[in-house]
PDB file of C-alpha atoms in Angstrom:
ATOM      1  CA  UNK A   5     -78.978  39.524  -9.186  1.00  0.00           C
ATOM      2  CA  UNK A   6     -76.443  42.221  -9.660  1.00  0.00           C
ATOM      3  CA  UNK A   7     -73.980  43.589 -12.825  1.00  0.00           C
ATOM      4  CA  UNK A   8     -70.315  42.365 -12.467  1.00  0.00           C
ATOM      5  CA  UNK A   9     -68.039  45.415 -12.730  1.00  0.00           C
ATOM      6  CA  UNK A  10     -65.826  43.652 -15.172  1.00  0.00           C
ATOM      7  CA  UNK A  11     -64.820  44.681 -18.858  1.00  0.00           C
ATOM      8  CA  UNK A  12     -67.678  41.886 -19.943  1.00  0.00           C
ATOM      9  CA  UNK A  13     -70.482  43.818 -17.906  1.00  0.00           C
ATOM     10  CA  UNK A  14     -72.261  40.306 -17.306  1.00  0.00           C
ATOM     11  CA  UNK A  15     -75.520  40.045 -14.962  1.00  0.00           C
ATOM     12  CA  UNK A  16     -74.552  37.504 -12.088  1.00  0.00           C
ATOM     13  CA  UNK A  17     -76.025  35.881  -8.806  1.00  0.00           C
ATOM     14  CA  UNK A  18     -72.591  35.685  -7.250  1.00  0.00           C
ATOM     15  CA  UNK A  19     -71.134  37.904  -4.825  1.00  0.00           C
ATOM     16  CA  UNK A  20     -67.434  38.046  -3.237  1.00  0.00           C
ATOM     17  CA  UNK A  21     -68.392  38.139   0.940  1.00  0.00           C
ATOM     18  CA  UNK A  22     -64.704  39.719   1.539  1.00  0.00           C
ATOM     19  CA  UNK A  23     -64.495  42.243  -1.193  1.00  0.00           C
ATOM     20  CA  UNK A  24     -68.663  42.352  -1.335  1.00  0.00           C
ATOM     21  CA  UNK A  25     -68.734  43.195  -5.212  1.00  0.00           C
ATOM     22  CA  UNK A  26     -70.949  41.304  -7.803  1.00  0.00           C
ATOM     23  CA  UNK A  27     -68.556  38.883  -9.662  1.00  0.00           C
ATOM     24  CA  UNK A  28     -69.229  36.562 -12.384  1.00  0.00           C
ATOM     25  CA  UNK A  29     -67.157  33.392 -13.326  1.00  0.00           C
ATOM     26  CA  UNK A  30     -64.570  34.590 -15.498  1.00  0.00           C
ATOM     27  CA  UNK A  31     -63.709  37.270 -12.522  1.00  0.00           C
ATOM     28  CA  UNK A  32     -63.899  34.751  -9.892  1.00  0.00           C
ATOM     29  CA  UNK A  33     -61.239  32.382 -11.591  1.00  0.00           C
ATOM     30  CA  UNK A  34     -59.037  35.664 -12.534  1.00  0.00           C
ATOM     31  CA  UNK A  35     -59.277  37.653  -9.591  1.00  0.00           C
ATOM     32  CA  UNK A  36     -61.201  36.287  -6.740  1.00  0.00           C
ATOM     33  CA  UNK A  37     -59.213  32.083  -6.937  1.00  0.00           C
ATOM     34  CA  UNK A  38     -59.244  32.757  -2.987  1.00  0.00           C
ATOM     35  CA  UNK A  39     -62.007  34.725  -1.620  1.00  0.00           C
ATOM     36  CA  UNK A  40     -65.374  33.022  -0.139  1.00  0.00           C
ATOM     37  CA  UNK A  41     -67.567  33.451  -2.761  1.00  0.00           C
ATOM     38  CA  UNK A  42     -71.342  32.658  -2.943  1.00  0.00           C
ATOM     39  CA  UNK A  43     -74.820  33.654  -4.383  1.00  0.00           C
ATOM     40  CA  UNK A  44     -75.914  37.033  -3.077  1.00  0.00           C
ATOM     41  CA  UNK A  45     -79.245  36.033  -1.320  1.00  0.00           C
ATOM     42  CA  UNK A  46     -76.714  33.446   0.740  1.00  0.00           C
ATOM     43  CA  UNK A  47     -74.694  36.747   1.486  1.00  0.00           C
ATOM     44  CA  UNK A  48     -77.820  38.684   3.234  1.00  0.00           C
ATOM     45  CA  UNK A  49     -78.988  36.000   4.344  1.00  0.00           C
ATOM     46  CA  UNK A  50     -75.541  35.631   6.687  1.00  0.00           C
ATOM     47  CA  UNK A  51     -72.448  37.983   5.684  1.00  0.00           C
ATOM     48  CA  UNK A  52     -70.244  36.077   7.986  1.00  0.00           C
ATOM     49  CA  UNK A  53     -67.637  33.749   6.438  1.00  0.00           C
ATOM     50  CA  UNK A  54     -64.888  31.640   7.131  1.00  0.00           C
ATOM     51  CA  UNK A  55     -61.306  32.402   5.647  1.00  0.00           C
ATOM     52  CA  UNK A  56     -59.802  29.118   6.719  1.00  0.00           C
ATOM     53  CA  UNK A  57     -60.054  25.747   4.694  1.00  0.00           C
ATOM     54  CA  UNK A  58     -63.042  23.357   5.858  1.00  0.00           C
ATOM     55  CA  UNK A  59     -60.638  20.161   5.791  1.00  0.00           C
ATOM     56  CA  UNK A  60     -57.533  21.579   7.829  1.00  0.00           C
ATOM     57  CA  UNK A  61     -58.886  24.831   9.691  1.00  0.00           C
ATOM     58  CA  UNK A  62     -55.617  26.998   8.176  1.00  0.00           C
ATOM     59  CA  UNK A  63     -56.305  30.023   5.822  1.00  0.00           C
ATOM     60  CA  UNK A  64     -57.051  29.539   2.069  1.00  0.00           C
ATOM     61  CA  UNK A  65     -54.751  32.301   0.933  1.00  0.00           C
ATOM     62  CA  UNK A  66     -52.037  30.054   2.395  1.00  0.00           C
ATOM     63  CA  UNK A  67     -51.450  27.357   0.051  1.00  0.00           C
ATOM     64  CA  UNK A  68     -53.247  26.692  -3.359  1.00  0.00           C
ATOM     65  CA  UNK A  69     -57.069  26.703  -3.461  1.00  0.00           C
ATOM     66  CA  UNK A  70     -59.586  24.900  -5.857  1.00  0.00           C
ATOM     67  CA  UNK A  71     -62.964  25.255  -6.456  1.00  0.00           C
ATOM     68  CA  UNK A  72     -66.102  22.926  -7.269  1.00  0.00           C
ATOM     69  CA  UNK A  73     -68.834  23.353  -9.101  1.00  0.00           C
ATOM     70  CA  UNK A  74     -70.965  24.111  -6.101  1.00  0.00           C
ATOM     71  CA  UNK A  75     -68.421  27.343  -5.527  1.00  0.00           C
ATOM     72  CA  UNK A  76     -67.057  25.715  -2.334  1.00  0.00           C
ATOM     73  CA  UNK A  77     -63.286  26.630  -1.688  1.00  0.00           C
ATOM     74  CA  UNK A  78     -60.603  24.262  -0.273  1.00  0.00           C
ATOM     75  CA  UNK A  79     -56.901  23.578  -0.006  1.00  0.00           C
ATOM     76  CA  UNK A  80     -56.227  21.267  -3.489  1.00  0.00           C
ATOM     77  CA  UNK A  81     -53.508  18.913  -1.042  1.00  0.00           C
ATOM     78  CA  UNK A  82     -56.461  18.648   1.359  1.00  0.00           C
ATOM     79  CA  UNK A  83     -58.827  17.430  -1.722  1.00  0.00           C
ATOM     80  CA  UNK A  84     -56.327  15.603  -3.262  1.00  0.00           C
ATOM     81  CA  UNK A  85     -55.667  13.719  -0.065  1.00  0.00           C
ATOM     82  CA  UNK A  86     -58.945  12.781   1.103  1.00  0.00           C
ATOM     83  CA  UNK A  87     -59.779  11.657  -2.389  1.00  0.00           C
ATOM     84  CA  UNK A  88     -56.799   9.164  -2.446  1.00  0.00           C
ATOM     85  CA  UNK A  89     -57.863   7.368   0.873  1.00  0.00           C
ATOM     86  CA  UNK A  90     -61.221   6.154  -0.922  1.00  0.00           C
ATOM     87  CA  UNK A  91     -61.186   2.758  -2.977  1.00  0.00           C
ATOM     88  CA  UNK A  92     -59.897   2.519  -6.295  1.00  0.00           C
ATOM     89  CA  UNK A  93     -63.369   1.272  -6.875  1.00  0.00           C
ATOM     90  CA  UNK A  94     -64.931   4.183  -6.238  1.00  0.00           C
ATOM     91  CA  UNK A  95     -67.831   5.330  -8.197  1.00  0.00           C
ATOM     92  CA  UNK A  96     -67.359   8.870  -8.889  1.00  0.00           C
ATOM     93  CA  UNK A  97     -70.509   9.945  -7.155  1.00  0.00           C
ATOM     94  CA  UNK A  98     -68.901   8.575  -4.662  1.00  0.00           C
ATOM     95  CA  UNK A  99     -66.576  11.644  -4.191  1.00  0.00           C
ATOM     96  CA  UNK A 100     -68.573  14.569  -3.079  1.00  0.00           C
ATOM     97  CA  UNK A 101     -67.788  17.969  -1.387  1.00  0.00           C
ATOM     98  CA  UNK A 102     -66.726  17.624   2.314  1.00  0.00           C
ATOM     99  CA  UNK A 103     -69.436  20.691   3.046  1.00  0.00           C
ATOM    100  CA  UNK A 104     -72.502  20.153   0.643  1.00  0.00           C
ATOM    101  CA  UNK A 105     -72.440  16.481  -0.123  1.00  0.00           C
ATOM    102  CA  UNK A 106     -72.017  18.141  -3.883  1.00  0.00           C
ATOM    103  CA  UNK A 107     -70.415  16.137  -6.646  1.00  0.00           C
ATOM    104  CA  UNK A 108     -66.666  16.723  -6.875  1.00  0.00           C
ATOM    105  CA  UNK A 109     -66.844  15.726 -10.830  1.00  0.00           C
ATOM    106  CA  UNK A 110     -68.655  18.446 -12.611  1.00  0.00           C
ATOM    107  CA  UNK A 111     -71.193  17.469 -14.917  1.00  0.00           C
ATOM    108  CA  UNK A 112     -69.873  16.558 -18.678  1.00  0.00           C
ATOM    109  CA  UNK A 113     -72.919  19.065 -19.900  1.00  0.00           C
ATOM    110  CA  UNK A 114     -71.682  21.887 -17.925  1.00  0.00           C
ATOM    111  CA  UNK A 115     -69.665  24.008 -19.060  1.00  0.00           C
ATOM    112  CA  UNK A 116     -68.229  27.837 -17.684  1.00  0.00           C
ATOM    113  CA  UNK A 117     -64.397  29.362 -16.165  1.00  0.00           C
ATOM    114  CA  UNK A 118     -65.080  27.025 -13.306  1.00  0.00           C
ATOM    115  CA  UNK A 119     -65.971  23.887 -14.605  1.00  0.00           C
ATOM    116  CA  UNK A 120     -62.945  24.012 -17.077  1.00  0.00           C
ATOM    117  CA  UNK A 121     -60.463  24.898 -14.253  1.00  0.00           C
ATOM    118  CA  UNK A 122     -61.792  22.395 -11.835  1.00  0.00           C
ATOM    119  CA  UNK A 123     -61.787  19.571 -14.657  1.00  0.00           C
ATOM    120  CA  UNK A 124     -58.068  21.055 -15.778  1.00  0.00           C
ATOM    121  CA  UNK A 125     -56.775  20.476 -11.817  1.00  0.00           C
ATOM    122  CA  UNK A 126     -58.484  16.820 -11.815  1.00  0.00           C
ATOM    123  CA  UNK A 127     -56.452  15.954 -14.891  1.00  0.00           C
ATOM    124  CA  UNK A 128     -53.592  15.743 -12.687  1.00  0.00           C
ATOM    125  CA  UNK A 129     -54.252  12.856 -10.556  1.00  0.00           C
ATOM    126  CA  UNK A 130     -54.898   9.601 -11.524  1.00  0.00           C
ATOM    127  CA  UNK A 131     -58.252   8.953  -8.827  1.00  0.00           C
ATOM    128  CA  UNK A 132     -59.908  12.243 -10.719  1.00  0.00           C
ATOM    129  CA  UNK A 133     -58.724  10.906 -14.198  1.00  0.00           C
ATOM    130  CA  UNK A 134     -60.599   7.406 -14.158  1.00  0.00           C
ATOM    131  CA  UNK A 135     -63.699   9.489 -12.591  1.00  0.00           C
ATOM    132  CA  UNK A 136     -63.127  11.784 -16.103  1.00  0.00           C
ATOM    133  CA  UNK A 137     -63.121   8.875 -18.561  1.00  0.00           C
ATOM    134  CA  UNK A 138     -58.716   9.711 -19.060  1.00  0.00           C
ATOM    135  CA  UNK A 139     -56.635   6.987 -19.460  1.00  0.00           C
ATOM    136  CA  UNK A 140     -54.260   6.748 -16.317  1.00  0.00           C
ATOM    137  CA  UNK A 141     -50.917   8.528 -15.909  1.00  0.00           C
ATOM    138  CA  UNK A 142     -47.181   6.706 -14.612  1.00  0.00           C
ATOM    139  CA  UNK A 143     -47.040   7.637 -11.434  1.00  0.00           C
ATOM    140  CA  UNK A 144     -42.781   7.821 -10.388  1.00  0.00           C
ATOM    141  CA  UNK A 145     -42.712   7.117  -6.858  1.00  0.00           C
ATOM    142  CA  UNK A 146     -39.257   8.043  -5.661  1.00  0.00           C
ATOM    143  CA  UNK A 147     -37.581   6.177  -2.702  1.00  0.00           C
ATOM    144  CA  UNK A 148     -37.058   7.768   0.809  1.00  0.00           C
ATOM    145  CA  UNK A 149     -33.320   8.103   1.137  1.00  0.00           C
ATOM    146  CA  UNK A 150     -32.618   6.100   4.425  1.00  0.00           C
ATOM    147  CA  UNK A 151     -31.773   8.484   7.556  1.00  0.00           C
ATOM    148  CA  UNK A 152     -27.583   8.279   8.071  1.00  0.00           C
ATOM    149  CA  UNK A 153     -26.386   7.038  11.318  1.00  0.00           C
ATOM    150  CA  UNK A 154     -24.429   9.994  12.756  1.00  0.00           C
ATOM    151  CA  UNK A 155     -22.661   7.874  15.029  1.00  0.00           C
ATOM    152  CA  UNK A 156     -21.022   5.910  11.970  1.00  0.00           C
ATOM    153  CA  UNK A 157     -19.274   8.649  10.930  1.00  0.00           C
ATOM    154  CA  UNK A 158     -16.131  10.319  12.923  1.00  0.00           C
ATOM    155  CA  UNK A 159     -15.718  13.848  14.300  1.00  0.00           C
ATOM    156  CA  UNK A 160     -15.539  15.968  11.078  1.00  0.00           C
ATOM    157  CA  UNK A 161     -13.043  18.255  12.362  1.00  0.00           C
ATOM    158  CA  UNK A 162     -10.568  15.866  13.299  1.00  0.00           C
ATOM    159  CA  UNK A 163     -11.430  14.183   9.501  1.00  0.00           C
ATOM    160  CA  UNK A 164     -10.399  17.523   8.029  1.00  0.00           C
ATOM    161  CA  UNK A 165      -7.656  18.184  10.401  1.00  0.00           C
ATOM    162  CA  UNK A 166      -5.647  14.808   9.069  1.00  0.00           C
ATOM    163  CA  UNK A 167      -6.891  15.559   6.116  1.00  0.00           C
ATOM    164  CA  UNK A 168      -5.162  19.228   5.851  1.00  0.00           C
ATOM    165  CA  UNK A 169      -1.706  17.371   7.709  1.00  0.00           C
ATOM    166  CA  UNK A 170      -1.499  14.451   5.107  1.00  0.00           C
ATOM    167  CA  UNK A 171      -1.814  17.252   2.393  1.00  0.00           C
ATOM    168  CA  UNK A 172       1.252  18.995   3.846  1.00  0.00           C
ATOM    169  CA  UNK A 173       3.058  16.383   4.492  1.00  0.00           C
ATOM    170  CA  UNK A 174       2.871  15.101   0.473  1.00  0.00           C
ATOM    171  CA  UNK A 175       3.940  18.930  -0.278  1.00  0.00           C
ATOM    172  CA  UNK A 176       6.760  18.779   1.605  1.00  0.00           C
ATOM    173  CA  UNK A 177       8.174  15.917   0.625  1.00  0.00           C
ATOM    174  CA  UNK A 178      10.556  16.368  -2.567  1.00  0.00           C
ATOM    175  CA  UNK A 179       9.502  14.194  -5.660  1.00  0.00           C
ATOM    176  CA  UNK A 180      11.418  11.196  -5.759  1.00  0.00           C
ATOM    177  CA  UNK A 181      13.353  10.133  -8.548  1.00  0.00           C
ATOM    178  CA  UNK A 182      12.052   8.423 -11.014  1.00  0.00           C
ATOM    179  CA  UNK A 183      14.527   5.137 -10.835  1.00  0.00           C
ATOM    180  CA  UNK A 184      12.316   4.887  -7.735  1.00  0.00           C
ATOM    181  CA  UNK A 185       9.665   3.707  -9.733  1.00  0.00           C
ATOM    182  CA  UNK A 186      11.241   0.805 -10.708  1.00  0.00           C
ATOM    183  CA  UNK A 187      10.889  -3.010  -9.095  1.00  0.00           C
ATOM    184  CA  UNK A 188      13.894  -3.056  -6.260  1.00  0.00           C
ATOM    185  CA  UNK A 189      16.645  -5.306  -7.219  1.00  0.00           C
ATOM    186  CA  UNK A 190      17.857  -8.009  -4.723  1.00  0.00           C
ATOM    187  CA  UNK A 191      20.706  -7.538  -2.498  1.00  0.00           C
ATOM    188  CA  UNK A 192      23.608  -9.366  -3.658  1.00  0.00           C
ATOM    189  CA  UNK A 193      24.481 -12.872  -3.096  1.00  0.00           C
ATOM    190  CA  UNK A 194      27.455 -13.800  -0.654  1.00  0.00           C
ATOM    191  CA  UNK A 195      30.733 -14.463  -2.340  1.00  0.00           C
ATOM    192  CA  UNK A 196      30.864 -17.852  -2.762  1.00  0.00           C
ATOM    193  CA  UNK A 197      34.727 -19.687  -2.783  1.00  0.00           C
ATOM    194  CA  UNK A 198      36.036 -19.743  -5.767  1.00  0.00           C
ATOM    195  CA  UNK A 199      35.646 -23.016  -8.144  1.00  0.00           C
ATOM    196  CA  UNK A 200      38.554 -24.804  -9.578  1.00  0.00           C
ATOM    197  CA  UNK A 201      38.237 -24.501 -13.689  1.00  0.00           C
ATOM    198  CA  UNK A 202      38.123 -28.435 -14.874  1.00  0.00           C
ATOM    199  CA  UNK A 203      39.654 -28.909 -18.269  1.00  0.00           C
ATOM    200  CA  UNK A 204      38.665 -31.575 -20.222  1.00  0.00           C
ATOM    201  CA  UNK A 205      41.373 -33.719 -21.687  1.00  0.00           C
ATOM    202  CA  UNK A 206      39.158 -36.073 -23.439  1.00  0.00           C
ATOM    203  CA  UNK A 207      37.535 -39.156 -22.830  1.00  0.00           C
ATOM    204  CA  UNK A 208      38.815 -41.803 -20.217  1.00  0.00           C
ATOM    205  CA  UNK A 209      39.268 -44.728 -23.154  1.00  0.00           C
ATOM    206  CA  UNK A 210      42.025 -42.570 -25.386  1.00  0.00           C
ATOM    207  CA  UNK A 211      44.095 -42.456 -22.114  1.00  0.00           C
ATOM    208  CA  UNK A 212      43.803 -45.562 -21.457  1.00  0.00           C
ATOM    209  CA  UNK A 213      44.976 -46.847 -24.986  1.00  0.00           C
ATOM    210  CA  UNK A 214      47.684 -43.831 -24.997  1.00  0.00           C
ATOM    211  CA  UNK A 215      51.414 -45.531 -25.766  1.00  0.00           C
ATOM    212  CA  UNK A 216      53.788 -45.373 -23.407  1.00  0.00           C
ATOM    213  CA  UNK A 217      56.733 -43.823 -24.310  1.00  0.00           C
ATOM    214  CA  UNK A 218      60.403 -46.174 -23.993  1.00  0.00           C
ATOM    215  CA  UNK A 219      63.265 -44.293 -22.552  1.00  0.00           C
ATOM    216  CA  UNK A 220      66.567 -45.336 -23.688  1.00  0.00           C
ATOM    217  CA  UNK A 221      69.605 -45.415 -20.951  1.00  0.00           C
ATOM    218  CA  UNK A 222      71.906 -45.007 -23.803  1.00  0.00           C
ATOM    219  CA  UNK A 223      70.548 -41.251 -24.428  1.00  0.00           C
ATOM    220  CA  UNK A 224      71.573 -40.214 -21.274  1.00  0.00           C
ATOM    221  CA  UNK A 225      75.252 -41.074 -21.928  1.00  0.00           C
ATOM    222  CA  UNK A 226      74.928 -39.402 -25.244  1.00  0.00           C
ATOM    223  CA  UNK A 227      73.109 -36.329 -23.900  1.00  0.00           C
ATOM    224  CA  UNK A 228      75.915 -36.196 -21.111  1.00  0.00           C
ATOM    225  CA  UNK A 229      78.859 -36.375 -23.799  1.00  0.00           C
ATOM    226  CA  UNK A 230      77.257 -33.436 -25.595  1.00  0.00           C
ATOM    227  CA  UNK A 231      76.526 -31.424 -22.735  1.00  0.00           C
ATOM    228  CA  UNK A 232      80.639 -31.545 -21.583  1.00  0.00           C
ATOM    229  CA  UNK A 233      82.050 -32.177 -18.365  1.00  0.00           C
ATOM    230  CA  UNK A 234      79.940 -33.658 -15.694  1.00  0.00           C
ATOM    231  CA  UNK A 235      80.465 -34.805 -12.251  1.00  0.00           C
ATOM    232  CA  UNK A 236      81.305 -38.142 -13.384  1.00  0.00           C
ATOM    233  CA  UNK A 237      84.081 -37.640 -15.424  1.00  0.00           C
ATOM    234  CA  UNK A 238      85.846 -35.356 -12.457  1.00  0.00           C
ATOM    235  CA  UNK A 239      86.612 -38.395 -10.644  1.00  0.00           C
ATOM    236  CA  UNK A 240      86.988 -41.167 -13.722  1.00  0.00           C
ATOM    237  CA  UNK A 241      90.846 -42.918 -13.567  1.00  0.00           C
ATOM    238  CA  UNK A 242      92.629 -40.956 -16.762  1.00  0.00           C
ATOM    239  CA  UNK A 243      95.304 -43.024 -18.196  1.00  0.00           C
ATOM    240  CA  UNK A 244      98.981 -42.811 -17.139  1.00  0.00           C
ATOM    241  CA  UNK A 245     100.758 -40.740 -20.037  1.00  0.00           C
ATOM    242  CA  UNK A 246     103.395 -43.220 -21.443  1.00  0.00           C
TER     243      UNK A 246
END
C-alpha cells in the first residue's frame, strides 16, 4: 500500500514500474494512459516490464492504448481487431484479456476512472456494444476505389504538351466573324437557257368560232385612187386629145 502523490492524496495498491511512483486511478487515466502499471507487491516481486503491446510486439506509446479492468495495457486496433474475428454470437465472457484470461467487459457493479474509460472506448464498436446491453450503431462501409491501370492512360507530358499547342493555336487565330456563324448557303445553280414567255390568248373554242373577216377587191381600187399615181396607171392607154 502506498499514498499517491496527487492533489487527492488517496492510499493505493498500484504502482507505475517505469516512473516507480504510487498512483491511484484517477492519475493512471490522466497521466500514466501508457505506462505498465500494476499492484506494488507484483512490482517487488519482478520490476521488469515490457513496453511493447502483448498482441503485436511494437511499443504502447506508439499508437493509442486501452486498459481493462484487470490494469492490462494494449494497442485499442489490436483489441478491437481480435474482438471482431469472434462470432457475432459470442457470449461476452467469451471475450477475455489476451494475458490473464480476465473479462474484457467490466462488471456493471464496478465502478472507478478505469471502468468508465474502458466502458466509454467499448461504446464505439458495435461487438462491445451488444456485450454492454447498447442498441447497435450504422456501420458506413466505404468502397475501395479500384486501382487505375497506368497503362490506359498516355504519357502525361506529351498530354500537356498538345494540350499547351492547341491552346496557342486557338489564341492565335483571329475571331471570326460572326456571319460565320450562320448555316452556309448553297452555291448557285447553273444558268439554265432562257424560257420562252407563253401568252395566253384564251381558250382554243373562241378561236375556233372567231369570224373570218371578207376582204373586198373593190377597196383596193378605191384605196389605190386615193393614194394617187401608181404603177398601173404609168402605163394605162390615155385617150387621144380630139
Amino acid at each position: 500500500m502506498g499514498l499517491c502523490k496527487c492533489p487527492k492524496r488517496k492510499v493505493t495498491n498500484l504502482f507505475c514500474f517505469e516512473h516507480r511512483v504510487n498512483v491511484c486511478e484517477h492519475c493512471l487515466v490522466a497521466n500514466h494512459a501508457k505506462c505498465i502499471v500494476q499492484s506494488y507487491l507484483q512490482w517487488l516481486q519482478d520490476s521488469d516490464y515490457n513496453p511493447n503491446c502483448r498482441l503485436c510486439n511494437t511499443p504502447l506509446a506508439s499508437r493509442e492504448t486501452t486498459r481493462l479492468v484487470c490494469y492490462d495495457l494494449f494497442h485499442w486496433a489490436c483489441i478491437n481487431e481480435r474482438a471482431a474475428q469472434l462470432p457475432r454470437n459470442t457470449a461476452p465472457a467469451g471475450y477475455q484479456c489476451p494475458s490473464c484470461n480476465g473479462p474484457i467487459f467490466p462488471p456493471a457493479n464496478l465502478a472507478g476512472p478505469v471502468a468508465s474509460a474502458l466502458r466509454e472506448k467499448l461504446a464505439t464498436v458495435n461487438w462491445a456494444r451488444a456485450g454492454l446491453g447498447l442498441p447497435l450503431i450504422d456501420e458506413v462501409i466505404s468502397p475501395e476505389p479500384e486501382p487505375l491501370n497506368s497503362s490506359d492512360f498516355s504519357d502525361w507530358s506529351s498530354f500537356n504538351a498538345t494540350t499547351t499547342s492547341v491552346q496557342e493555336e486557338r489564341a492565335s487565330t483571329p475571331s471570326a466573324p460572326a456571319f460565320y456563324s450562320q448555316a452556309p448557303r448553297p452555291p448557285p445553280s447553273p444558268s439554265r437557257p432562257e424560257q420562252h414567255t407563253v401568252i395566253h390568248m384564251g381558250s382554243t373554242e373562241a378561236l375556233a368560232h372567231a369570224p373570218r373577216k371578207v376582204y373586198d377587191t373593190r377597196d383596193d381600187d378605191r384605196t389605190a385612187g386615193i393614194h394617187g399615181d401608181c404603177d398601173d396607171d404609168k402605163y394605162r392607154r390615155r385617150p387621144a386629145l380630139g
